[in-house]
PDB file of C-alpha atoms in Angstrom:
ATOM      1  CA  UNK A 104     -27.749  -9.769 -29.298  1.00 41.00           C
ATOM      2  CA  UNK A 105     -25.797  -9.494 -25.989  1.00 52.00           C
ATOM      3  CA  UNK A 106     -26.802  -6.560 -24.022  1.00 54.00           C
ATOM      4  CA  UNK A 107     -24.120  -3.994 -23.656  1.00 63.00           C
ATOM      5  CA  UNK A 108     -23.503  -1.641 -20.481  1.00 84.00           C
ATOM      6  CA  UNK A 109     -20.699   0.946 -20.100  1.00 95.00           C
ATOM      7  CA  UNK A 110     -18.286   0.344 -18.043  1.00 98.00           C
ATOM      8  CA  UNK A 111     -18.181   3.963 -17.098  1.00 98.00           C
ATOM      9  CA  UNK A 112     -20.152   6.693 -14.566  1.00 98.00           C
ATOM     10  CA  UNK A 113     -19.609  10.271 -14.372  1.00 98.00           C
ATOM     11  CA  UNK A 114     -18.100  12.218 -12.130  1.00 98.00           C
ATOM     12  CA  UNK A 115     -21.766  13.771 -12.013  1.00 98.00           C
ATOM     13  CA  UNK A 116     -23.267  11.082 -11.447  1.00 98.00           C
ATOM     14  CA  UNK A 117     -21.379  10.176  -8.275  1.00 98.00           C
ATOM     15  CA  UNK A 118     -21.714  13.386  -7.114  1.00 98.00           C
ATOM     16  CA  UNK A 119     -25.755  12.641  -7.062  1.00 98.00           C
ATOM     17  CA  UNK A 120     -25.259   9.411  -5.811  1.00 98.00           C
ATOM     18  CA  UNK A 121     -22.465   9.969  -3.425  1.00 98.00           C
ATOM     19  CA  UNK A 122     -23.627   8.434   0.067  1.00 95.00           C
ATOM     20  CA  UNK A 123     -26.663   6.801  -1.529  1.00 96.00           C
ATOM     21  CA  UNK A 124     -27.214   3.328   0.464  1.00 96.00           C
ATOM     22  CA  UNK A 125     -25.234   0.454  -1.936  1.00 96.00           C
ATOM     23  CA  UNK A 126     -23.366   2.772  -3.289  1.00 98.00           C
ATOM     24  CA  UNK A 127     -19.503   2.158  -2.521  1.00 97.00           C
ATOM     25  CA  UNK A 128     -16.521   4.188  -3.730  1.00 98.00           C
ATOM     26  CA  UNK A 129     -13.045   2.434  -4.029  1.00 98.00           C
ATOM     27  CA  UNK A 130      -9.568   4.141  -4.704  1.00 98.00           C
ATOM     28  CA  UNK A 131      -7.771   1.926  -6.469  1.00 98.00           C
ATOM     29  CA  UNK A 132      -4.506   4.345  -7.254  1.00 98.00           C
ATOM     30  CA  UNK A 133      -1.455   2.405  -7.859  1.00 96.00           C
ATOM     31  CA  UNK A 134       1.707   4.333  -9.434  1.00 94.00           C
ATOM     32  CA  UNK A 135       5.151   2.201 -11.301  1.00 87.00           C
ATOM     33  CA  UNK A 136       7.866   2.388  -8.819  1.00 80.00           C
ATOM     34  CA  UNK A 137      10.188   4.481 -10.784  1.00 83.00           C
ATOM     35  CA  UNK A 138       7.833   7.346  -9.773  1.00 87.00           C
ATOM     36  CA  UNK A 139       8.486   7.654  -6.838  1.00 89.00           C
ATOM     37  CA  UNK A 140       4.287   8.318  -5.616  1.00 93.00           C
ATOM     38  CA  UNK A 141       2.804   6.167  -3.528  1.00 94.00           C
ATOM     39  CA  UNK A 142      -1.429   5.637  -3.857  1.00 95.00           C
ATOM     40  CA  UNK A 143      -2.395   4.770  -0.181  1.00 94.00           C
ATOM     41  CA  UNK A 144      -0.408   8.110   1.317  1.00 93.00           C
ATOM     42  CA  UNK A 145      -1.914   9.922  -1.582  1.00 95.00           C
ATOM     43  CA  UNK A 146      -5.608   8.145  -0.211  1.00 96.00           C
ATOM     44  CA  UNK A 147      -4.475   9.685   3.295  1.00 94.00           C
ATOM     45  CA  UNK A 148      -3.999  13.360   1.829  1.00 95.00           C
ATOM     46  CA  UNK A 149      -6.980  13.421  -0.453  1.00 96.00           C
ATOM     47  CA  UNK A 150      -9.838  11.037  -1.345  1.00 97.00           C
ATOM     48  CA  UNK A 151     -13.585  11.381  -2.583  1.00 97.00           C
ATOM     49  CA  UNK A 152     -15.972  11.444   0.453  1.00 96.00           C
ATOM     50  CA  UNK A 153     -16.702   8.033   1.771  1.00 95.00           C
ATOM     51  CA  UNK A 154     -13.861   5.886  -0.208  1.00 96.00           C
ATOM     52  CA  UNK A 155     -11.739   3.262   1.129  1.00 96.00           C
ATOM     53  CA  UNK A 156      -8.766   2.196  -0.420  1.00 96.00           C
ATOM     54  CA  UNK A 157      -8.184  -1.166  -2.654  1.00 98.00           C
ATOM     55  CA  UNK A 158      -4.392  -1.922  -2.565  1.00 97.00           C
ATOM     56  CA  UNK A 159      -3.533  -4.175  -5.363  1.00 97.00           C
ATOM     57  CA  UNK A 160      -0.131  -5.111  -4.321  1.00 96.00           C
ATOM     58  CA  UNK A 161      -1.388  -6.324  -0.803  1.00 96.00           C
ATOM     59  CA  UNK A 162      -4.930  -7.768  -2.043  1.00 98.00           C
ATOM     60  CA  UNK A 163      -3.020  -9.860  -4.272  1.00 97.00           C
ATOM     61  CA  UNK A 164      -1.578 -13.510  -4.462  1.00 96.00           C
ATOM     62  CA  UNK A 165       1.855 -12.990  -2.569  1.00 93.00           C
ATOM     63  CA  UNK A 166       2.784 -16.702  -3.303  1.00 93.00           C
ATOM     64  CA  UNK A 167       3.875 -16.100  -6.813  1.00 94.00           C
ATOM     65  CA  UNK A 168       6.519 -14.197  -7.706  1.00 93.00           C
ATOM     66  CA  UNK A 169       5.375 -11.671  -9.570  1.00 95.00           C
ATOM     67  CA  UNK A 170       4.094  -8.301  -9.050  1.00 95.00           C
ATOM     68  CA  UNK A 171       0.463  -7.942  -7.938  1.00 96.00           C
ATOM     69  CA  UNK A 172      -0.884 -11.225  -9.038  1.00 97.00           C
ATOM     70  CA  UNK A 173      -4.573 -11.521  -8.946  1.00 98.00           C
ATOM     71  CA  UNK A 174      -5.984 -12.590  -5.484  1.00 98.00           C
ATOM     72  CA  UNK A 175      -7.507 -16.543  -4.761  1.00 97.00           C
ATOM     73  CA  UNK A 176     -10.989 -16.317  -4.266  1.00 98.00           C
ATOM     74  CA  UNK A 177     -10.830 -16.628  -0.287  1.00 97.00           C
ATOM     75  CA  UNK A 178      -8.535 -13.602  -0.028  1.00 98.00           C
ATOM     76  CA  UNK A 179     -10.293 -11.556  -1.824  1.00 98.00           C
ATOM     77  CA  UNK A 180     -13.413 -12.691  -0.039  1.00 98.00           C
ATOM     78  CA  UNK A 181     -11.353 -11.989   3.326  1.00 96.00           C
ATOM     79  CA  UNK A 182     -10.572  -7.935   1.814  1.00 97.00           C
ATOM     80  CA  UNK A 183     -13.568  -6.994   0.454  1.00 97.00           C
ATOM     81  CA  UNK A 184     -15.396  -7.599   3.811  1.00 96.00           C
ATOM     82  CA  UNK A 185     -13.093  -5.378   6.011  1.00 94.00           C
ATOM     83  CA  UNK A 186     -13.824  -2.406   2.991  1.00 95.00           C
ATOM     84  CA  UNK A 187     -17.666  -2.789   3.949  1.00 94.00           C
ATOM     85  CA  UNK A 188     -18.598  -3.978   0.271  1.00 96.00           C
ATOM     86  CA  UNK A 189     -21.605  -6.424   0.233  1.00 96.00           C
ATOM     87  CA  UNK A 190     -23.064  -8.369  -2.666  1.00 97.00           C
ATOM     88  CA  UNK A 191     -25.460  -6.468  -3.550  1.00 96.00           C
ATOM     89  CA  UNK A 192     -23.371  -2.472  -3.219  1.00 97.00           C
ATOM     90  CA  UNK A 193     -22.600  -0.615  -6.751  1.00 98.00           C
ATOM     91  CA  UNK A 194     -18.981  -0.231  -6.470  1.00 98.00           C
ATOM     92  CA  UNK A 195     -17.015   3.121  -8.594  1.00 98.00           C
ATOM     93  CA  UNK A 196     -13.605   2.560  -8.598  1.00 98.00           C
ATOM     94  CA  UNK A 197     -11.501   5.824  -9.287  1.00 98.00           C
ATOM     95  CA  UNK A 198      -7.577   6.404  -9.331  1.00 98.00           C
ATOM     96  CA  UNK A 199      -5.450   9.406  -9.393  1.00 96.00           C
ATOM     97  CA  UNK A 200      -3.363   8.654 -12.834  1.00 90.00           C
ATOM     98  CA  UNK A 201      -5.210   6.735 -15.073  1.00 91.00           C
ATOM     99  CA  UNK A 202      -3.434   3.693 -14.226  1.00 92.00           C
ATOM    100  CA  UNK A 203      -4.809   1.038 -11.870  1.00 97.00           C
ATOM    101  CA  UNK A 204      -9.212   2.023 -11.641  1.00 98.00           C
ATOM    102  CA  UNK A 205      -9.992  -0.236 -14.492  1.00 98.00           C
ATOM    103  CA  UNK A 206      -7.684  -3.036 -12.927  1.00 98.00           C
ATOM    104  CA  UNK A 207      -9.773  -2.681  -9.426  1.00 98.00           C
ATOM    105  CA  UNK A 208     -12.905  -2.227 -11.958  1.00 98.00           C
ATOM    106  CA  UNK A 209     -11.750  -5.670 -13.494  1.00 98.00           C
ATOM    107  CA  UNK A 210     -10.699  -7.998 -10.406  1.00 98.00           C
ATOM    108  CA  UNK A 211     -14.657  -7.154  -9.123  1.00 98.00           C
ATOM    109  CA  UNK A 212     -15.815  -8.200 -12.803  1.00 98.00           C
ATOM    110  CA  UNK A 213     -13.334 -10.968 -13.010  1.00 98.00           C
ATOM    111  CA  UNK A 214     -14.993 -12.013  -9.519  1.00 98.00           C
ATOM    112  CA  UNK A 215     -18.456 -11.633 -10.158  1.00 98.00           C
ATOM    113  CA  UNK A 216     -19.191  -9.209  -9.098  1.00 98.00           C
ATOM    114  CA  UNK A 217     -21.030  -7.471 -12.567  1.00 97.00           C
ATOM    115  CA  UNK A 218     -22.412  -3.652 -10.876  1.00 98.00           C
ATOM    116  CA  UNK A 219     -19.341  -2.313 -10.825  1.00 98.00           C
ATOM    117  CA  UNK A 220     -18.060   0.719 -12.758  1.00 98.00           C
ATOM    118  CA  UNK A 221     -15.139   3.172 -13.329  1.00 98.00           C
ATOM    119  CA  UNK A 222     -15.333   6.630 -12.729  1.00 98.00           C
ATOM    120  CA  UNK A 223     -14.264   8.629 -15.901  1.00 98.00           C
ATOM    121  CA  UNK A 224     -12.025  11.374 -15.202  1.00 98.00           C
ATOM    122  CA  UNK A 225     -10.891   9.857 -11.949  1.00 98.00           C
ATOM    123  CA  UNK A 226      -9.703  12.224  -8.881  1.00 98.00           C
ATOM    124  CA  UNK A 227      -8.678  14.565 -11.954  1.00 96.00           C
ATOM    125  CA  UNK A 228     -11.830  15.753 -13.639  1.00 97.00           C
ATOM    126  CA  UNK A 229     -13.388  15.433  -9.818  1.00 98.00           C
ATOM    127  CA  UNK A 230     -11.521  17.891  -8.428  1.00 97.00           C
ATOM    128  CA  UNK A 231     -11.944  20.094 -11.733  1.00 97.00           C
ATOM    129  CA  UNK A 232     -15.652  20.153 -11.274  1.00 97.00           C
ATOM    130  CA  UNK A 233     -15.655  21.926  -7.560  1.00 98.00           C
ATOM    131  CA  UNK A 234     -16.148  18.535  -6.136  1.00 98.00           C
ATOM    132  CA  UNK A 235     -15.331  17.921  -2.452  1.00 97.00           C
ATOM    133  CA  UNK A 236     -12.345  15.500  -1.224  1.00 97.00           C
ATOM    134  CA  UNK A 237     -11.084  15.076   2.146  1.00 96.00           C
ATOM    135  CA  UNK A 238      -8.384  13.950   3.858  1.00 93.00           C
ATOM    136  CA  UNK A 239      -8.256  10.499   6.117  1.00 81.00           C
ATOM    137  CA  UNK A 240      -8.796  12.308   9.853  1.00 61.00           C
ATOM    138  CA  UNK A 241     -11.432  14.866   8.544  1.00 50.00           C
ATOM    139  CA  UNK A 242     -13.911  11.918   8.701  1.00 53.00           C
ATOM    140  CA  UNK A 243     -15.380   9.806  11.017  1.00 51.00           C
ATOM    141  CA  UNK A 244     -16.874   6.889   8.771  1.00 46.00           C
ATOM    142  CA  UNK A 245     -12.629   6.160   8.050  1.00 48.00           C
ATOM    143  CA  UNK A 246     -12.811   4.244  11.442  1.00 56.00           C
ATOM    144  CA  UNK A 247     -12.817   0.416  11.477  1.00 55.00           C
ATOM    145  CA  UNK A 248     -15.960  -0.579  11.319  1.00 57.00           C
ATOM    146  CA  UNK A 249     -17.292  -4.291  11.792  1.00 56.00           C
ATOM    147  CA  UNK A 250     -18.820  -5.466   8.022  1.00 56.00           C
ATOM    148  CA  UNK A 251     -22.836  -5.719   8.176  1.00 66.00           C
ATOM    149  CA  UNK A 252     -22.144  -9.220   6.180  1.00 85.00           C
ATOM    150  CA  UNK A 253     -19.336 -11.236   4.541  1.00 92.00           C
ATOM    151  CA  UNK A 254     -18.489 -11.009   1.112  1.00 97.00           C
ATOM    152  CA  UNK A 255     -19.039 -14.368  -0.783  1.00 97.00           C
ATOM    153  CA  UNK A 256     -17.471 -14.484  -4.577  1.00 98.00           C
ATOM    154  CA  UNK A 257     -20.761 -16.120  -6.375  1.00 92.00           C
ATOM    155  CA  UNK A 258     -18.597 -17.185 -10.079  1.00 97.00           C
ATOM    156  CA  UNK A 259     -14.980 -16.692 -10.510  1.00 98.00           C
ATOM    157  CA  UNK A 260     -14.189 -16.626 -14.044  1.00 98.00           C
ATOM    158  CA  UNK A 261     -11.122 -18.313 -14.806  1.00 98.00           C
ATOM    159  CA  UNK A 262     -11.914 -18.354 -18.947  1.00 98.00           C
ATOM    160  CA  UNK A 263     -10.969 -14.675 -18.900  1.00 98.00           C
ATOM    161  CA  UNK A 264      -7.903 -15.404 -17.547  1.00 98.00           C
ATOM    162  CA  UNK A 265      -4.613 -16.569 -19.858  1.00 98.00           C
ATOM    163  CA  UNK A 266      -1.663 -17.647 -18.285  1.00 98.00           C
ATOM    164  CA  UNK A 267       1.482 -18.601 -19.550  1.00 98.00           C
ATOM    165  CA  UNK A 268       1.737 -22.231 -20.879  1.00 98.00           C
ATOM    166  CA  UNK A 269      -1.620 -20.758 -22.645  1.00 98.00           C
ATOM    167  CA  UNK A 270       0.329 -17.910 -24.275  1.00 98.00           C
ATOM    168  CA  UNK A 271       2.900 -20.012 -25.946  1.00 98.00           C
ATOM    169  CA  UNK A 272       0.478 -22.510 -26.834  1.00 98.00           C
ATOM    170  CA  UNK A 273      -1.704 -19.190 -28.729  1.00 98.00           C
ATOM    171  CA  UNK A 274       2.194 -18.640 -30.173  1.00 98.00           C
ATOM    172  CA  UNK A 275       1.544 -21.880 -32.060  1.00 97.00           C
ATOM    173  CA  UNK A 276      -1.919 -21.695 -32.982  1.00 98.00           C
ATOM    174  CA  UNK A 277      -2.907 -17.967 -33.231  1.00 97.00           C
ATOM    175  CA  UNK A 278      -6.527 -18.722 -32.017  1.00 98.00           C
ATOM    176  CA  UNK A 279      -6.865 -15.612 -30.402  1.00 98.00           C
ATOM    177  CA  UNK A 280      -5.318 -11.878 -30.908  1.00 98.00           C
ATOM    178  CA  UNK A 281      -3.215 -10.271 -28.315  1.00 98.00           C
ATOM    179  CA  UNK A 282      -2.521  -6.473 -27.850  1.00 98.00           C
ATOM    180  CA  UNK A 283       0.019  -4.778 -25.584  1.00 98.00           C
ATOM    181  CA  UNK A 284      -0.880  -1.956 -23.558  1.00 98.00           C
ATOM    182  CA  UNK A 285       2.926  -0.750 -22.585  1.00 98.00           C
ATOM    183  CA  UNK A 286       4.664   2.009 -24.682  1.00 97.00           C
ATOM    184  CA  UNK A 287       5.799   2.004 -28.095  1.00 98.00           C
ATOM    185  CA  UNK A 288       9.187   2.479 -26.686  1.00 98.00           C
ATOM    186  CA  UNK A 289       8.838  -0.420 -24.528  1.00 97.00           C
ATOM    187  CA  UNK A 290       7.011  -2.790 -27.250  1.00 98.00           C
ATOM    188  CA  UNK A 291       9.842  -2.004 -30.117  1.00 98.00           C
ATOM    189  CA  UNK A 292      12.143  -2.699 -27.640  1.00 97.00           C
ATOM    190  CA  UNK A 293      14.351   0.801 -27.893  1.00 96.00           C
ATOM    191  CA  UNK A 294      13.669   1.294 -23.930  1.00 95.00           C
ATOM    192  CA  UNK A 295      14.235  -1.259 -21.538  1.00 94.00           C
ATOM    193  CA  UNK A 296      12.061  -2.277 -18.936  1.00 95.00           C
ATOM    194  CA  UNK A 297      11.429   0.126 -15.720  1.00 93.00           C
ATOM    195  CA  UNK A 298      12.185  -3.593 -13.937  1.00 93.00           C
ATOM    196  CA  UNK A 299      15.089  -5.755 -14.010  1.00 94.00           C
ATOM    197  CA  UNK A 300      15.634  -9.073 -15.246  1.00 95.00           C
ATOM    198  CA  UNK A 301      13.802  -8.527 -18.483  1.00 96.00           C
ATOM    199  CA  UNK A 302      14.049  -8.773 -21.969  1.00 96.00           C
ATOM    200  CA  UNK A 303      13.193  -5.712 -24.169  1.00 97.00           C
ATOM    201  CA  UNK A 304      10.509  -6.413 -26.498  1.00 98.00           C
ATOM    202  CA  UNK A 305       7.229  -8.173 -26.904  1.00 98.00           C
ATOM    203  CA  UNK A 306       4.974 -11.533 -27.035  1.00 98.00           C
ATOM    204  CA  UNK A 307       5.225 -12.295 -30.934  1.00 98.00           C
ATOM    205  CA  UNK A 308       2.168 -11.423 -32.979  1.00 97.00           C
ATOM    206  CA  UNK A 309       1.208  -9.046 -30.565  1.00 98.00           C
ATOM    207  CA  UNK A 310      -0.484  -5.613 -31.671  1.00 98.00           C
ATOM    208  CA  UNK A 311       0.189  -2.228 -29.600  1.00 98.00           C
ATOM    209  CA  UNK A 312      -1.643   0.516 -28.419  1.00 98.00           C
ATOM    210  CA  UNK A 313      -0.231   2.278 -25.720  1.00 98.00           C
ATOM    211  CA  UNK A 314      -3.257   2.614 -22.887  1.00 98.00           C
ATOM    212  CA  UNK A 315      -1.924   6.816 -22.365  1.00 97.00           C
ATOM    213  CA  UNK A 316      -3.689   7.134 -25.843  1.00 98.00           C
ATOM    214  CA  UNK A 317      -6.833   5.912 -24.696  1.00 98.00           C
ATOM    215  CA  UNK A 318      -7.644   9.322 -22.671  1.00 97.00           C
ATOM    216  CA  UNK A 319      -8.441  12.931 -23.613  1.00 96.00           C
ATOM    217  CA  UNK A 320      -4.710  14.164 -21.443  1.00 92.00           C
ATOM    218  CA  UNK A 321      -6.847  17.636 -20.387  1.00 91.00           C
ATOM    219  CA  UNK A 322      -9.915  15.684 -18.742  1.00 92.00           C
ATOM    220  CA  UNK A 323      -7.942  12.714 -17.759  1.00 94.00           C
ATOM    221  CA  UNK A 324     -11.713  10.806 -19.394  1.00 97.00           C
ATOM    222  CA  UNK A 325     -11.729   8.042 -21.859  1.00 98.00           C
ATOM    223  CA  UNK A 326     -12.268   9.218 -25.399  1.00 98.00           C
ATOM    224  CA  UNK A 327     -15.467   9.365 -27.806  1.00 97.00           C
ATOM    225  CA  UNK A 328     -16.209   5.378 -28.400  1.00 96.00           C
ATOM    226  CA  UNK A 329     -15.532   5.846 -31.939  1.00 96.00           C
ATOM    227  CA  UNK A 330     -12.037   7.580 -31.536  1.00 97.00           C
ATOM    228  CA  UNK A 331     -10.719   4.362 -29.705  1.00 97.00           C
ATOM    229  CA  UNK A 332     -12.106   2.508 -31.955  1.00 96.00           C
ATOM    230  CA  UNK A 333     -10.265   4.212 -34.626  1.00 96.00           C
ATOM    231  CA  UNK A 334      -7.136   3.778 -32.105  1.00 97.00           C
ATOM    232  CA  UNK A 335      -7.467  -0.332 -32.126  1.00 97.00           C
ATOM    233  CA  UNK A 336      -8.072  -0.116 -35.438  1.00 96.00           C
ATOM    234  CA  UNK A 337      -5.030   1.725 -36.211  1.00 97.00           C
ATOM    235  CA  UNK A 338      -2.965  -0.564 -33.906  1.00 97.00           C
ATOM    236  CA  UNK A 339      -3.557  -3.800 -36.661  1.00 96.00           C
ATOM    237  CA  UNK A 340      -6.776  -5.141 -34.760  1.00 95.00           C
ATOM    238  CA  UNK A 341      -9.000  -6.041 -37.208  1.00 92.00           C
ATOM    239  CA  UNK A 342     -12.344  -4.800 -35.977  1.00 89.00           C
ATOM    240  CA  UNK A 343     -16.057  -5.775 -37.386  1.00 78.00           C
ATOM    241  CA  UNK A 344     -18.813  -3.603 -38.349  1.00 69.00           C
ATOM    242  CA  UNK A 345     -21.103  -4.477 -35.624  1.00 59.00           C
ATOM    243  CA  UNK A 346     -25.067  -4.302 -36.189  1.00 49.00           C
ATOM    244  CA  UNK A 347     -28.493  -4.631 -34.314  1.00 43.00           C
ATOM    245  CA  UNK A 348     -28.618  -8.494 -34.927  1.00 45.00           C
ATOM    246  CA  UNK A 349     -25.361  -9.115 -34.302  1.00 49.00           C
ATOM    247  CA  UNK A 350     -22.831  -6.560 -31.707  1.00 54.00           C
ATOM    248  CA  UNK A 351     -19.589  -8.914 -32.582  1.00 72.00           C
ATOM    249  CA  UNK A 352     -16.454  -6.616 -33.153  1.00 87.00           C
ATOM    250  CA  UNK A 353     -14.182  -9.710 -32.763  1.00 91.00           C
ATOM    251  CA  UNK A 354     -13.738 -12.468 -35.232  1.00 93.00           C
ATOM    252  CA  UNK A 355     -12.089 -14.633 -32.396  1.00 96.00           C
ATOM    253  CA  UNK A 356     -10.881 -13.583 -28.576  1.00 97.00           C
ATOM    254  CA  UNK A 357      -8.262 -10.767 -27.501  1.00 98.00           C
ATOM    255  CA  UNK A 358      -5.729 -11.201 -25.120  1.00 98.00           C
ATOM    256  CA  UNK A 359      -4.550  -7.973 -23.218  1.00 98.00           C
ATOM    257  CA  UNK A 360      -1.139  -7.742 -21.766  1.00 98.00           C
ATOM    258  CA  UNK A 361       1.392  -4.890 -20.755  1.00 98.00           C
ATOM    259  CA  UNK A 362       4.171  -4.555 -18.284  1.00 97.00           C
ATOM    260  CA  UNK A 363       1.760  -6.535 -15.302  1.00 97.00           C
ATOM    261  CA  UNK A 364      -1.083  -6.762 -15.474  1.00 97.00           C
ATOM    262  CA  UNK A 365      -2.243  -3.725 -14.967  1.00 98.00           C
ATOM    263  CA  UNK A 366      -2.771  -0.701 -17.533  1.00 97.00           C
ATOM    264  CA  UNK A 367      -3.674  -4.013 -19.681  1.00 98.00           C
ATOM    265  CA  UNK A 368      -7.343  -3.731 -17.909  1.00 98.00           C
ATOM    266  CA  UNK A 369      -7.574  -0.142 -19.396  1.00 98.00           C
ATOM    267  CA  UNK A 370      -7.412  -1.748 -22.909  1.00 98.00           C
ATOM    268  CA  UNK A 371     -10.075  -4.265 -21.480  1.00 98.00           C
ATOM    269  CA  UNK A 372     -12.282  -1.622 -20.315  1.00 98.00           C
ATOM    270  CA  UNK A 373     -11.956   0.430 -23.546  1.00 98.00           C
ATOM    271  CA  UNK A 374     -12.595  -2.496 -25.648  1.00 97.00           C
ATOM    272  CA  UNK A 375     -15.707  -3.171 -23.084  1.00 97.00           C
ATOM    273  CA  UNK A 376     -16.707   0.599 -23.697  1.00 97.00           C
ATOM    274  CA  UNK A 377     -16.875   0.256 -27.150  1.00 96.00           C
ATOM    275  CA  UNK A 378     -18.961  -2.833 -27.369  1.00 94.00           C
ATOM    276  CA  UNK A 379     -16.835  -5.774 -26.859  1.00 95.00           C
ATOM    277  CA  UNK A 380     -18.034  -8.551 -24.105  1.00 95.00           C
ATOM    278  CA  UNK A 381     -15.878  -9.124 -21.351  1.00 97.00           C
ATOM    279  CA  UNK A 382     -16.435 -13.087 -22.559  1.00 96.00           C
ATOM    280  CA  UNK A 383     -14.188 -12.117 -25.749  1.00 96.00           C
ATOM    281  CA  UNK A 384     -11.557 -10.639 -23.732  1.00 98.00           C
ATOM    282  CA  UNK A 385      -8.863 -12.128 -21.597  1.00 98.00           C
ATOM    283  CA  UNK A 386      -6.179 -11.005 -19.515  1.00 98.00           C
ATOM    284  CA  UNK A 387      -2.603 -12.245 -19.006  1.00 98.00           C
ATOM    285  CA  UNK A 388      -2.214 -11.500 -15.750  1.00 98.00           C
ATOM    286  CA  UNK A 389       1.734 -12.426 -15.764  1.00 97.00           C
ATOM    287  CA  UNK A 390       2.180 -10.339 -18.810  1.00 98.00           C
ATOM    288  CA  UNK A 391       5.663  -9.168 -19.562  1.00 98.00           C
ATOM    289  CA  UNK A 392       7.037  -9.342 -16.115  1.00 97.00           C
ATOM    290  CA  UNK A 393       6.590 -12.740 -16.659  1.00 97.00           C
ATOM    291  CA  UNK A 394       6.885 -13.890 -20.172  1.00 98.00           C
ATOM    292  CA  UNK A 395       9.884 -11.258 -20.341  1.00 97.00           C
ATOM    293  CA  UNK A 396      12.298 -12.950 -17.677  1.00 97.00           C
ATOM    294  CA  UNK A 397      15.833 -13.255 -19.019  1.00 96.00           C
ATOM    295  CA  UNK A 398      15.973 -16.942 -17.816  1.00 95.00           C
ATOM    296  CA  UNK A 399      12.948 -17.894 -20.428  1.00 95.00           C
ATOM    297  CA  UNK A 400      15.082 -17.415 -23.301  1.00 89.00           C
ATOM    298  CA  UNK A 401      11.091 -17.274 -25.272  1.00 97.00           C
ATOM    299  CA  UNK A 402      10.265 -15.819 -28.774  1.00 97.00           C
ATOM    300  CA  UNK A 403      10.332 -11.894 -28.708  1.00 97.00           C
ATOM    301  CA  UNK A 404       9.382  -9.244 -31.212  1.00 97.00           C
ATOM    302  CA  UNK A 405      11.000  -6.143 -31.501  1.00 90.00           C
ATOM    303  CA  UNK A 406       9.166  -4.663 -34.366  1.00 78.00           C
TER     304      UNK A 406
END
């Protein structure tokens, strides 16, 4: 039986551990263009105590053409040094919107880097409990500081990762489910995409569950384990009854997508919180933005 950790800390808990030697807080906030907010001037105005900022459009591999493409191993080797993170630091990765934490939370997984969590609530359910934030000059520790030691990525696992020759080849062979984490708007194809030069629609044979579902909307925290998995269930995903010699929910592997790359990781981590390995899960990091371009004519569903 694999052993299964949460992929989730309290805002409580941070609170006691807030400052604790190896303990590291990211902000990871990252907002769709069409709203206008930017994460890293939000940072600036208000942040937990202690956190730097993790920008996934600059820590990201600026050679493909595609939004926020996941980092090559000596980049994000390169960034996670100048935020102070070591090997051996517990890293909490929070955002402001429910959006782009659990994509942070994922790239560190994704990286090897296991003893790493999300905070549940984010900034939200922080700020609700009386906790302190701060503002980039109100602290001294924001300064540049020279990193005790350089980071060095120990296993990068490419297996999670899907990319797009994979996804039509899964078109042919259906050897592993995929779910979509964008709208059901967006997935039926009635609203177009927030970017141009895309289709409307979705990967064929793809199930939906818009992430937004995945939280209680007062809290801004992930729901009871057993009302998302009621949610994936209700989405087509054929879930197993899982027991004490054997934690499978997954008759084969899931492949998460959305618009990308991004709220797809919440699906990961809320497949993760409800017992399902990371090794059963993969991300298509291109998603949409990628299999969606007008010029690749593919397969797309619109129902």
């Amino acid at each position: 039986m694999k052993r299964f950790s949460s992929p989730l800390v309290s805002c409580l808990w941070l609170k006691e551990n807030l400052g604790k030697p190896g303990i590291k807080v990211l902000d990871g906030s990252w907002h769709m263009p069409h709203t206008n907010r930017n994460g890293y001037q939000e940072y600036l105005k208000e942040h937990i105590p202690t956190a730097k900022f993790f920008d996934i459009d600059i820590i990201s591999d600026t050679n493909i053409p595609l939004p926020h493409m996941l980092p090559d191993i000596s980049l994000f080797e390169e960034k996670v040094t100048e935020l102070g993170i070591t090997n051996n630091d517990k890293i909490i990765v929070y955002d402001t919107a429910f959006m782009s934490a659990c994509r942070v939370w994922y790239t560190f997984k994704l990286f090897g880097h296991d003893n790493c969590n999300i905070l549940d609530g984010g900034l939200m359910k922080w700020k609700k409990m009386g906790f302190p934030v701060i503002s980039q000059n109100e602290e001294e520790q924001e300064k540049k500081q020279q990193p005790l030691e350089r980071y060095k990525v120990k296993e990068f696992r490419k297996e999670w990762l899907r990319d797009l020759n994979q996804i039509l080849k899964n078109l042919e062979l259906n050897s592993e489910y995929m779910i979509d984490a964008r709208s059901a708007e967006r997935f039926t194809g009635k609203q177009q995409e927030p970017r141009p030069g895309l289709y409307a629609g979705h990967i064929p044979g793809s199930k939906n569950l818009p992430f937004t579902k995945l939280i209680n909307p007062e809290t801004n925290e992930f729901k009871s384990p057993s009302e998302i998995k009621q949610l994936f269930i209700e989405s087509g995903l054929p879930l197993l009854n899982n027991n004490e010699e054997d934690n499978s929910l997954l008759d084969k592997p899931i492949i998460a997508s959305c618009g990308s790359g991004v709220s797809a990781c919440n699906l990961i981590a809320a497949l993760n919180y409800i017992g399902v390995d990371l090794s059963d899960i993969r991300l298509y990091d291109g998603s949409w933005s990628e299999y969606g371009k007008l010029e690749n004519n593919f397969p797309i569903g619109k129902e």
